[in-house]
mmCIF file of C-alpha atoms in Angstrom:
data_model
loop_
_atom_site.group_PDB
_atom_site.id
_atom_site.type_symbol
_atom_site.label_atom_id
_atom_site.label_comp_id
_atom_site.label_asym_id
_atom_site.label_seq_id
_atom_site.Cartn_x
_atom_site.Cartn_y
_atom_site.Cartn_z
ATOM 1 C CA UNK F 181 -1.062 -1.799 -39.483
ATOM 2 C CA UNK F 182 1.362 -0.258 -36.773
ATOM 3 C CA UNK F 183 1.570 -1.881 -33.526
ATOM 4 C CA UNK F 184 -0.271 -0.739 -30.504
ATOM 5 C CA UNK F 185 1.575 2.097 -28.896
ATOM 6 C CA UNK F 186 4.458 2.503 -31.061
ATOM 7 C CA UNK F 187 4.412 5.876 -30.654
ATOM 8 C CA UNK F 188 5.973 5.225 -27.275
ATOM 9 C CA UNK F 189 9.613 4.619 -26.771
ATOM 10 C CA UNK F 190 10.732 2.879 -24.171
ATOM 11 C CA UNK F 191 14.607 3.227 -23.874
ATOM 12 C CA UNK F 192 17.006 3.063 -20.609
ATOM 13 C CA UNK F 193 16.866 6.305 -19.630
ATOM 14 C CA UNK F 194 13.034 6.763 -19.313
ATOM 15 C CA UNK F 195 9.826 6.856 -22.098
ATOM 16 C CA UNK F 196 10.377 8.916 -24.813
ATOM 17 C CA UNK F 197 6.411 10.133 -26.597
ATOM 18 C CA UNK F 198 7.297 10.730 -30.140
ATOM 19 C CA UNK F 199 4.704 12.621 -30.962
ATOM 20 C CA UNK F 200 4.792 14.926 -28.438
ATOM 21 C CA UNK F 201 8.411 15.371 -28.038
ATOM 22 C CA UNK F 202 8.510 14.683 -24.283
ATOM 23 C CA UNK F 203 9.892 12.224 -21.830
ATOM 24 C CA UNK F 204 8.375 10.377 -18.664
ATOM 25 C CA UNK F 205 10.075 10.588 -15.948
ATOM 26 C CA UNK F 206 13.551 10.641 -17.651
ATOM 27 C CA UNK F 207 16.640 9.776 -15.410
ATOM 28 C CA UNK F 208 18.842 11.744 -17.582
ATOM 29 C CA UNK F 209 17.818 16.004 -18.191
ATOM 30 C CA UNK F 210 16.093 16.430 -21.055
ATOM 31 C CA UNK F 211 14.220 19.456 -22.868
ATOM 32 C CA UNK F 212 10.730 17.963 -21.698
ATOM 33 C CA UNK F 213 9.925 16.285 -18.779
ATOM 34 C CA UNK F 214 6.773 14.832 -17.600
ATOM 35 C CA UNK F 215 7.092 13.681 -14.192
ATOM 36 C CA UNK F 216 4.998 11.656 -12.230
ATOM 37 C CA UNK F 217 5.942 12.676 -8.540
ATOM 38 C CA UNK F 218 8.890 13.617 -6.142
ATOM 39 C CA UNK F 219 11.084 10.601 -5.605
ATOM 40 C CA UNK F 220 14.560 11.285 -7.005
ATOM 41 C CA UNK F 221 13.899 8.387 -8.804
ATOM 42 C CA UNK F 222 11.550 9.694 -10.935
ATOM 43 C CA UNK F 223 12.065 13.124 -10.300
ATOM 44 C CA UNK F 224 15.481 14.876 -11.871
ATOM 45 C CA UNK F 225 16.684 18.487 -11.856
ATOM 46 C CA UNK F 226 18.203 19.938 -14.968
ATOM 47 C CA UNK F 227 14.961 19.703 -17.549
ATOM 48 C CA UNK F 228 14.493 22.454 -19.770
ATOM 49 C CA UNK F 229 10.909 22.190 -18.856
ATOM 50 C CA UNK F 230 8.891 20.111 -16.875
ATOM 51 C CA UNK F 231 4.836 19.051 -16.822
ATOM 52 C CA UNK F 232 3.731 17.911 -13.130
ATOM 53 C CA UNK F 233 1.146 18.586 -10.667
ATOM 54 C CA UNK F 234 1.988 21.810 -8.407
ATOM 55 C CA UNK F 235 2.863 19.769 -5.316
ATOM 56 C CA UNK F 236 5.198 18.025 -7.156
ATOM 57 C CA UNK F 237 7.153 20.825 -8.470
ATOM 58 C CA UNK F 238 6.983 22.132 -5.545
ATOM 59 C CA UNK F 239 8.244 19.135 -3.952
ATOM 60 C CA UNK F 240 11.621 19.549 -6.597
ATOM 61 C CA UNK F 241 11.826 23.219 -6.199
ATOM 62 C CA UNK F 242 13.174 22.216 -2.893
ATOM 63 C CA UNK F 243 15.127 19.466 -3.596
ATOM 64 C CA UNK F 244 16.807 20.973 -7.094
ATOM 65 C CA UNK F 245 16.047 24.776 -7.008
ATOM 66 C CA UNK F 246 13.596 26.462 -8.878
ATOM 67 C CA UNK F 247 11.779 24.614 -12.301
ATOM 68 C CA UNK F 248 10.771 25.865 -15.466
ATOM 69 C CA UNK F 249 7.716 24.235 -14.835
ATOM 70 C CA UNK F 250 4.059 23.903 -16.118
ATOM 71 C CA UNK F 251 1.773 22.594 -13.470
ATOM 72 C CA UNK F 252 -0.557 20.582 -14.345
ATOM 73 C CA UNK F 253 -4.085 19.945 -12.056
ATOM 74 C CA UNK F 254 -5.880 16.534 -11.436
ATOM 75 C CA UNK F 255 -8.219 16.135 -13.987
ATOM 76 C CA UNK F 256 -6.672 18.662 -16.599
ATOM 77 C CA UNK F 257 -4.974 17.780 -20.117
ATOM 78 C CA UNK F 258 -2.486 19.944 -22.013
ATOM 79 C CA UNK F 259 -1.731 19.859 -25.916
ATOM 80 C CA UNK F 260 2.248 18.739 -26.476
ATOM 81 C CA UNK F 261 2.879 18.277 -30.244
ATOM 82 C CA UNK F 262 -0.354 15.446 -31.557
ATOM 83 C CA UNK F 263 -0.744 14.122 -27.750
ATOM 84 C CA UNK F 264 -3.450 14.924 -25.252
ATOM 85 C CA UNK F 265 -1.827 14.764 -21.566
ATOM 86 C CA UNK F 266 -3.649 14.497 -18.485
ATOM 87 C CA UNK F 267 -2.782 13.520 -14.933
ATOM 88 C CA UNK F 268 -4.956 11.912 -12.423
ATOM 89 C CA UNK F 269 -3.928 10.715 -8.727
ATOM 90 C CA UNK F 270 -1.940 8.016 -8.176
ATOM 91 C CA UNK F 271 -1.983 7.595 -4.241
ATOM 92 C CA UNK F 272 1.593 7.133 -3.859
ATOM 93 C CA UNK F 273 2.691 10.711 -2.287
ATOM 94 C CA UNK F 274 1.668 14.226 -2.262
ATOM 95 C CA UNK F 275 1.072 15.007 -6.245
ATOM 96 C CA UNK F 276 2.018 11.724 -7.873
ATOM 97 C CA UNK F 277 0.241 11.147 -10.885
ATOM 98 C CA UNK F 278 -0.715 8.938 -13.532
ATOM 99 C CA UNK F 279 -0.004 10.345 -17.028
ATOM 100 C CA UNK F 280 -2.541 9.610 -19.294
ATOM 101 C CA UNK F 281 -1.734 10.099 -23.230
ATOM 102 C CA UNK F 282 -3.996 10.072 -25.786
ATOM 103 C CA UNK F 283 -2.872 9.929 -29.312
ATOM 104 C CA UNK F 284 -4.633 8.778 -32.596
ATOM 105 C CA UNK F 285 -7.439 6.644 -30.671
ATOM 106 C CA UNK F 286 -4.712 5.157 -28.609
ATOM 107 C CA UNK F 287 -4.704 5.508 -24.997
ATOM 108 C CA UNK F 288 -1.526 4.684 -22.972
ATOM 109 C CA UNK F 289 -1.266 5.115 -18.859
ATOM 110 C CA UNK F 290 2.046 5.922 -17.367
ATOM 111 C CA UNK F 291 0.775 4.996 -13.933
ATOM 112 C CA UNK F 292 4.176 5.866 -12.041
ATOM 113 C CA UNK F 293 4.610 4.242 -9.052
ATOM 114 C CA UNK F 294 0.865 3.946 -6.744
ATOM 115 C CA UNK F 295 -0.739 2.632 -4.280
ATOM 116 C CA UNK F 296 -4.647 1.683 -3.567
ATOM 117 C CA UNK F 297 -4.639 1.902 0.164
ATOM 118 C CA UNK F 298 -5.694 4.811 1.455
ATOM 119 C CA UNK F 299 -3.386 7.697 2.374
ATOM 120 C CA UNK F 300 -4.119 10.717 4.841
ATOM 121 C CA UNK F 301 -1.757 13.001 2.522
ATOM 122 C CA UNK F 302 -2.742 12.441 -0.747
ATOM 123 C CA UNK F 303 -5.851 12.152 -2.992
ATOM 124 C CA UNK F 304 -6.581 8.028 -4.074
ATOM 125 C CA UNK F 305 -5.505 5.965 -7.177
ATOM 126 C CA UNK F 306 -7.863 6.552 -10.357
ATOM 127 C CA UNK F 307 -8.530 3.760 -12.136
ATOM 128 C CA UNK F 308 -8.556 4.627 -16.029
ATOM 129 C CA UNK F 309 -9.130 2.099 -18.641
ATOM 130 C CA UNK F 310 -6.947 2.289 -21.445
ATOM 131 C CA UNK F 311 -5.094 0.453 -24.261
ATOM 132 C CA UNK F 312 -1.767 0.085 -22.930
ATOM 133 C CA UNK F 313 -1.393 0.020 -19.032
ATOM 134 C CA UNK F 314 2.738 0.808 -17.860
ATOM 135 C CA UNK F 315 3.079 -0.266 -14.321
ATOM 136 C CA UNK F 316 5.538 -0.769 -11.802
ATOM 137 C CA UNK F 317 5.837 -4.320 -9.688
ATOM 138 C CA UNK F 318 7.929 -2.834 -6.811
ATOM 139 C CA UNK F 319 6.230 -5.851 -4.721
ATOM 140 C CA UNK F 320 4.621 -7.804 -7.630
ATOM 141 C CA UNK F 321 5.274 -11.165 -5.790
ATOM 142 C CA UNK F 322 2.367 -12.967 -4.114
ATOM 143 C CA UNK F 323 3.805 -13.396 -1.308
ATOM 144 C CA UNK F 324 3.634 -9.323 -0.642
ATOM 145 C CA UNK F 325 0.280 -8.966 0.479
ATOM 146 C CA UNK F 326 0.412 -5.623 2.892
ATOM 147 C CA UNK F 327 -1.494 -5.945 6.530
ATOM 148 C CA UNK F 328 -3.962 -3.437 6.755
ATOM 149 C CA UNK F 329 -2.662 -0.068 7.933
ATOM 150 C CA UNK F 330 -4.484 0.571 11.162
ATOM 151 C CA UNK F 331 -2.954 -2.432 12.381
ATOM 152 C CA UNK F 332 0.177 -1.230 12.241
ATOM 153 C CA UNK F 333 -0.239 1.955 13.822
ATOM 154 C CA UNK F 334 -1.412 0.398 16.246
ATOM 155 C CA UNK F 335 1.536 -2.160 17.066
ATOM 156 C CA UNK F 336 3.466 1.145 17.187
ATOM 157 C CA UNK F 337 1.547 3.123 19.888
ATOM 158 C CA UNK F 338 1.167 -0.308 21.816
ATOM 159 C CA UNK F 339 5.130 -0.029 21.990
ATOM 160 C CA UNK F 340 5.525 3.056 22.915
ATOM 161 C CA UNK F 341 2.682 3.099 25.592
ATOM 162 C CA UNK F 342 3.988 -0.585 27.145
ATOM 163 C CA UNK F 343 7.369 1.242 28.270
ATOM 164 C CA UNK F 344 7.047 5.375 28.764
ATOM 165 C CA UNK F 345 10.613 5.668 29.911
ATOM 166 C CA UNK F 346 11.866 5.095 25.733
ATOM 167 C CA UNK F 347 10.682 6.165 22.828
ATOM 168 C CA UNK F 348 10.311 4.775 19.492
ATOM 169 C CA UNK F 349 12.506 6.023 16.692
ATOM 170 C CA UNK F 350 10.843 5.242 13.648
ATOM 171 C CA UNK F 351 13.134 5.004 10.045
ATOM 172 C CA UNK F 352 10.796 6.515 6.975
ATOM 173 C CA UNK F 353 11.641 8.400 3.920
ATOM 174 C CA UNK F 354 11.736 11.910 3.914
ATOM 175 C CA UNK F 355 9.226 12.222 0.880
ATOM 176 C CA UNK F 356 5.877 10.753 1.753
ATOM 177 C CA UNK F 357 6.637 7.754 3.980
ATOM 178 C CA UNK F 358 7.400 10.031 6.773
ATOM 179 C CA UNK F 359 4.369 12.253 6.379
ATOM 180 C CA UNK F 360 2.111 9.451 6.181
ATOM 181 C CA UNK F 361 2.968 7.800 9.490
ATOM 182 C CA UNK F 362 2.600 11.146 11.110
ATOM 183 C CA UNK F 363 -0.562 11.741 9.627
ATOM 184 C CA UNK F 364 -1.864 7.627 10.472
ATOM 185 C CA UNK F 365 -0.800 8.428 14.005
ATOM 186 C CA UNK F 366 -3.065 11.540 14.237
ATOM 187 C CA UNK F 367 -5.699 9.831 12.607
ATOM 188 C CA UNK F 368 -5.304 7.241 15.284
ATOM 189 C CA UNK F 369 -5.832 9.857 18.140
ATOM 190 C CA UNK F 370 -1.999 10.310 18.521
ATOM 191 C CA UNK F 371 -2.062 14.217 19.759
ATOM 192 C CA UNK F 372 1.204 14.075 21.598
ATOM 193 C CA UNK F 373 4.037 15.942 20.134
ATOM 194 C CA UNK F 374 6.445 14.033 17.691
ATOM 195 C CA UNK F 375 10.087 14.832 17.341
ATOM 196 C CA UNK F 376 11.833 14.381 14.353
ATOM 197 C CA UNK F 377 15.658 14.366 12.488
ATOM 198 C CA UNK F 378 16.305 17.765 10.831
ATOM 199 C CA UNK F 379 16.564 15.766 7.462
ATOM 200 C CA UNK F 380 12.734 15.762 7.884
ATOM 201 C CA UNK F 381 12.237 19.553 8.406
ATOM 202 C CA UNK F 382 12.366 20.977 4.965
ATOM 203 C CA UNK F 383 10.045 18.360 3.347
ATOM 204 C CA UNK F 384 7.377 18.242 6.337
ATOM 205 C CA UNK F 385 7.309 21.967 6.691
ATOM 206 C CA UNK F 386 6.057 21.780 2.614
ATOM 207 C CA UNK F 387 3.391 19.340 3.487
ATOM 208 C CA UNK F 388 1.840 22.110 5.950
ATOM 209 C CA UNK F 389 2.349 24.369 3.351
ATOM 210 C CA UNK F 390 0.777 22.465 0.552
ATOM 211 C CA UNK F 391 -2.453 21.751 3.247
ATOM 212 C CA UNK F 392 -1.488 18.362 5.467
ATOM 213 C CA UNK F 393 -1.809 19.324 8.697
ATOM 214 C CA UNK F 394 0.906 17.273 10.939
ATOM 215 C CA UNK F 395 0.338 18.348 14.205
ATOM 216 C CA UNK F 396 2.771 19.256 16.516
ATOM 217 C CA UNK F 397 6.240 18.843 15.612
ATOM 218 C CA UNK F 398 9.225 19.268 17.313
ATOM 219 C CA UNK F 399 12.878 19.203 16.288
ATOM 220 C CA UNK F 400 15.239 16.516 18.101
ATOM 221 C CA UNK F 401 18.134 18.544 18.348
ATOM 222 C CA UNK F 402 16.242 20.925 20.681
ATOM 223 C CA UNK F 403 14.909 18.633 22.835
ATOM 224 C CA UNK F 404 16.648 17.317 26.424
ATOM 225 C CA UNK F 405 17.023 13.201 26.283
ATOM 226 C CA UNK F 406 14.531 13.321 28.899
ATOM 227 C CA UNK F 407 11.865 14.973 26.943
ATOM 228 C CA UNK F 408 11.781 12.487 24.385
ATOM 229 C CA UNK F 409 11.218 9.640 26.660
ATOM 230 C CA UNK F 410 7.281 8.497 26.003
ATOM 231 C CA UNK F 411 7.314 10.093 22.504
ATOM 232 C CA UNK F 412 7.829 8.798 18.692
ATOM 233 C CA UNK F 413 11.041 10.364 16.952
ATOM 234 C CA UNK F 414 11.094 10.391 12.953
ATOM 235 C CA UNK F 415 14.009 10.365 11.177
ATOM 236 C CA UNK F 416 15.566 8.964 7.969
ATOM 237 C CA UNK F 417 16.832 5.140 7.478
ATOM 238 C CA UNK F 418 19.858 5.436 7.585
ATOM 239 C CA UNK F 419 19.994 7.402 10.922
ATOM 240 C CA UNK F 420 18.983 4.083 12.513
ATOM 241 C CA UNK F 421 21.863 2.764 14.243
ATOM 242 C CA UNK F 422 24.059 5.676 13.610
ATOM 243 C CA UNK F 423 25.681 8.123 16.311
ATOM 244 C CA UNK F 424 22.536 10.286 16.148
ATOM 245 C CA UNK F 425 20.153 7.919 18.099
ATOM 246 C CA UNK F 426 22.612 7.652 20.934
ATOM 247 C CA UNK F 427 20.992 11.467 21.949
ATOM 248 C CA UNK F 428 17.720 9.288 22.335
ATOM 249 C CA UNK F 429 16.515 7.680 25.801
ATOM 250 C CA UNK F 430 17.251 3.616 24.735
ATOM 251 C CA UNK F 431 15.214 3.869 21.515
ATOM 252 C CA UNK F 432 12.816 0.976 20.702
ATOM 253 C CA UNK F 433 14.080 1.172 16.539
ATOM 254 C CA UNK F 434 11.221 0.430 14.126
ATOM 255 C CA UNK F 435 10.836 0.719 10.203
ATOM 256 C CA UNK F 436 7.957 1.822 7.832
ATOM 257 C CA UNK F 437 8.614 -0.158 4.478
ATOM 258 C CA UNK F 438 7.061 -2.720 2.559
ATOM 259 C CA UNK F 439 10.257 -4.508 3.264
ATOM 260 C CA UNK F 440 9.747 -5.503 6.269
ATOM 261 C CA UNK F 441 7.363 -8.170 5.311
ATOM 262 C CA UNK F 442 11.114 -9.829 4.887
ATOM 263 C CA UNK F 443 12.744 -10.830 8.235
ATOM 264 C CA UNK F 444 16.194 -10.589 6.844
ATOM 265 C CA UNK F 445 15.557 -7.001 5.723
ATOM 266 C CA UNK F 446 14.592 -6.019 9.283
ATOM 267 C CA UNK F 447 17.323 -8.055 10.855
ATOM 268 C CA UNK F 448 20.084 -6.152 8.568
ATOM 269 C CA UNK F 449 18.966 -3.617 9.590
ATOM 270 C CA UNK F 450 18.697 -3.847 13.103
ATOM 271 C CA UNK F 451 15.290 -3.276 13.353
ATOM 272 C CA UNK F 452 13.154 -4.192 16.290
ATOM 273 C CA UNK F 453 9.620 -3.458 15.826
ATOM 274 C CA UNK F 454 8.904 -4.283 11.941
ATOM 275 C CA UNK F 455 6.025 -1.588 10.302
ATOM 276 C CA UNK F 456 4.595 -3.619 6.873
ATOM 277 C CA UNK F 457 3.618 -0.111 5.521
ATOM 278 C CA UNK F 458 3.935 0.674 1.618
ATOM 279 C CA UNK F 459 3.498 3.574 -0.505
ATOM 280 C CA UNK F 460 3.390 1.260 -3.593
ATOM 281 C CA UNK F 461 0.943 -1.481 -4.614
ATOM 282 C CA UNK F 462 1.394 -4.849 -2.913
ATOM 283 C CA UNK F 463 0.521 -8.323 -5.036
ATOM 284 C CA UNK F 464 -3.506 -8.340 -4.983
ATOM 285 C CA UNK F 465 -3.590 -4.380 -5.626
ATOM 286 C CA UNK F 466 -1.364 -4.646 -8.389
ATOM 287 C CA UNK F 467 -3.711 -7.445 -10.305
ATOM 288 C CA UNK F 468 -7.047 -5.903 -9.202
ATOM 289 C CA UNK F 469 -5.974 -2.326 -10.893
ATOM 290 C CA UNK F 470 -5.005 -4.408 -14.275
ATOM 291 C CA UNK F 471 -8.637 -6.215 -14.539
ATOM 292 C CA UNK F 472 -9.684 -2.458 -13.418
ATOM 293 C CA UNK F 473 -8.601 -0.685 -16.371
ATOM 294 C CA UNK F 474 -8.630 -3.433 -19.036
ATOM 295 C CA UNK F 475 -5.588 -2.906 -21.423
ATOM 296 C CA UNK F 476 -4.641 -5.296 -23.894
ATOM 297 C CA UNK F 477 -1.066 -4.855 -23.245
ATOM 298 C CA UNK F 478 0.768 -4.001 -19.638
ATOM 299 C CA UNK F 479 4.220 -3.137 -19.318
ATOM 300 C CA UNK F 480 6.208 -3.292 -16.624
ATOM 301 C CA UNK F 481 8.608 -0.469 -15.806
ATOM 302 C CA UNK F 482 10.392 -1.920 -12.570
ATOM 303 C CA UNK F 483 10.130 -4.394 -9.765
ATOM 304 C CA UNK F 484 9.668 -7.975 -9.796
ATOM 305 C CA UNK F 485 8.581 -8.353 -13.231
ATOM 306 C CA UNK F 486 8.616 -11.872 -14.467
ATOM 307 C CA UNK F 487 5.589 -12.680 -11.438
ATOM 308 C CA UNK F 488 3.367 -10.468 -13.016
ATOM 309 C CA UNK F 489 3.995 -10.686 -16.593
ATOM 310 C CA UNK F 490 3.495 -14.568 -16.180
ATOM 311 C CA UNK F 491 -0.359 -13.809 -14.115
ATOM 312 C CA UNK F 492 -0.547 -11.413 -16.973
ATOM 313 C CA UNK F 493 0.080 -13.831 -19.743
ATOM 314 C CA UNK F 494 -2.217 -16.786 -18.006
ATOM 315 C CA UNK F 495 -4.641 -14.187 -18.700
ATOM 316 C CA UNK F 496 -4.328 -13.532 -22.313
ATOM 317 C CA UNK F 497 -3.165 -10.151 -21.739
ATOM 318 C CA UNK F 498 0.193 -9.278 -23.467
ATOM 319 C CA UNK F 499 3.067 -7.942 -21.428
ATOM 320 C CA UNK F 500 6.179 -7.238 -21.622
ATOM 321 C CA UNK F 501 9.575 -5.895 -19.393
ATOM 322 C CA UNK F 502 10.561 -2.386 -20.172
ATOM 323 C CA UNK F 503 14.289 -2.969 -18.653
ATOM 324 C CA UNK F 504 14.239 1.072 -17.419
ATOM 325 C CA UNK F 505 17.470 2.264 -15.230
ATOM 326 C CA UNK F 506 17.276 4.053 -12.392
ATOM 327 C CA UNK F 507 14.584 3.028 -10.582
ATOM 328 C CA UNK F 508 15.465 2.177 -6.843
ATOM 329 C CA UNK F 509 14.008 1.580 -3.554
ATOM 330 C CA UNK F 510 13.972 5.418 -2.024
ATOM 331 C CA UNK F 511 10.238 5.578 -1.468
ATOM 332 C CA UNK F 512 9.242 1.880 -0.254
#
C-alpha cells in the first residue's frame, strides 16, 4: 500500500504535485506555479504559468511585471492533470491562500504561511481538515505567544500623543505588515493623516485598488519637517536608522514584527518602542489549527521545527521536517 501523500514531492526548491504537474510555491521558475501569496519568498517571477488568487497576482504583476496567470477565487477548485485544487484564506496578507489538493481520496493542505488573528486587510484563516497538514513554524516556540493586537496600537498612539513635537517612525514590510498597521490605526479612531517612505507607495496604492481603504496618506518627501511633527511615518526596516529619518522631527523609532518579542532583536536594531505584531501564527495558534483540522501527518515547511514536531509527536501525530530553501523572514 503506498504511503500517505506520496504523490507529493517535497524537494529544496519547493513541492513538486506529481500528478498534477505543478509546483507550490517554487523558489526556482518553473512551468507551473501555484503560489500561495506575495512575499518574494514564496512568490517568484519567471513561471510559465501561475495559479493564485487575483490579489496576489496582482500583488506580483507589480513586483515582476505582468503573469501568465490563472486566478483562482476563495472557495473555487481547478482540474490540473488527476488533482482537484482549491484555495481558501489564509489570513496572512491580501490573497494568501491555503492550497488544498485532492487526489485519489487523499487530501493534502499547503497552508502557506497564516495567521489566526484577525486582520483589517484580509479575509480569516479557514480551517480544513485533511490528511496531511504542511505548515510553517515561523514562531513555533512556546515562548512566542503574540499580545493581543489592540494593545499594541495602542502603546503606539500613547507615544505619539505623550510628546506632539516628534513623531513616530514605524519599520513594517512593504507587503502586508505595513497595510495592516495603517488599517489597526484607523480601526482604532486614528483619522489623522499618515506619512509614509516612497518604498510604500506602489504596494499601498494596490491595496486601495484591490478595496482596503487606508485613509489619508501622504508622501514624506513632500512634507516640511515641521508637518510631520505629531504624526506616524511608515517606512521600510531598513530605513530605520539610515540618512532618511534625519528629514524627520527627532523620531520616536518603533517596529511591527513578531520579533520583537526578543529584546536583542529590538536592541540591534535600535528600536525604541517594540510593536509584538505578526502576520504569521504564534505558538498556541499554530497547535490549535493542527487539533483543528485533524491530519495524521503534519509537515513542517520552515521555522522552528523541532518544537513542534516534538508537541506533534507527544501527540501521536506523525511529522516530519521538509528542509525547503528559501524561506526567510521578509514578512514577519
Amino acid at each position: 500500500m503506498p504511503r500517505l501523500g506520496s504523490w507529493i514531492e517535497p524537494c529544496p526548491e519547493g513541492i513538486y504535485v506529481r500528478p498534477a504537474d505543478a509546483w507550490v510555491d517554487p523558489s526556482q521558475p518553473k512551468p507551473r506555479a501555484l503560489v500561495t501569496h506575495g512575499h518574494a519568498d514564496h512568490a517568484r517571477g519567471g513561471h510559465g504559468e501561475v495559479w493564485a488568487t487575483a490579489e496576489t497576482l496582482a500583488i506580483m504583476g507589480v513586483r515582476y511585471g505582468e503573469q501568465s496567470g490563472h486566478p483562482v477565487g476563495y472557495g473555487d477548485s481547478v482540474r490540473l492533470g488527476e488533482v482537484e485544487v482549491g484555495f481558501v484564506p489564509a489570513g496572512h496578507v491580501l490573497g494568501s491562500a491555503q492550497i488544498v489538493l485532492e487526489y485519489k481520496g487523499e487530501r493534502v493542505v499547503v497552508s502557506g504561511d497564516y495567521k489566526r488573528r484577525a486582520d483589517p486587510t484580509c479575509p480569516p484563516f479557514v480551517p480544513v481538515p485533511c490528511d496531511i497538514f504542511i505548515t510553517e513554524a515561523t514562531f513555533g516556540l512556546p515562548v512566542f505567544r503574540h499580545p493581543d493586537t489592540g494593545s499594541e496600537i495602542d502603546r503606539l498612539l500613547h507615544r505619539l500623543h505623550a510628546d506632539p513635537s516628534r513623531c513616530v517612525l514605524v519599520g513594517a514590510y512593504a507587503l502586508g505588515k505595513a497595510q495592516r498597521v495603517i488599517m489597526e490605526l484607523r480601526h482604532r479612531g486614528h483619522d489623522a493623516p499618515i506619512y509614509y517612505h516612497g518604498a510604500m507607495e506602489r504596494l499601498c496604492r494596490l491595496y486601495e485598488e484591490l478595496g482596503v481603504p487606508l485613509g489619508e496618506l501622504r508622501p514624506v518627501a513632500d512634507a516640511a519637517k515641521a508637518d510631520i511633527a505629531g504624526h506616524i511615518v511608515i517606512c521600510p526596516p531598513g530605513a530605520l536608522n539610515d540618512r532618511w529619518s534625519r528629514r524627520l522631527p527627532d523620531p520616536v523609532t518603533a517596529m511591527a514584527s513578531g520579533w520583537m518579542r526578543i529584546r536583542q532583536r529590538a536592541r540591534q536594531r535600535n528600536v525604541e518602542l517594540p510593536l509584538i505584531i505578526s502576520d504569521h501564527a504564534d505558538w498556541d495558534e499554530l497547535t490549535t489549527t493542527i487539533r483543528e483540522v485533524a491530519p495524521k501527518e503534519v509537515w513542517i515547511t520552515h521555522g522552528r521545527e523541532d518544537a513542534l514536531m516534538h508537541w506533534c509527536m507527544t501527540r501521536q501525530i506523525k511529522a516530519r521536517e521538509l528542509n525547503l530553501v528559501g524561506y526567510e523572514d521578509e514578512d514577519d
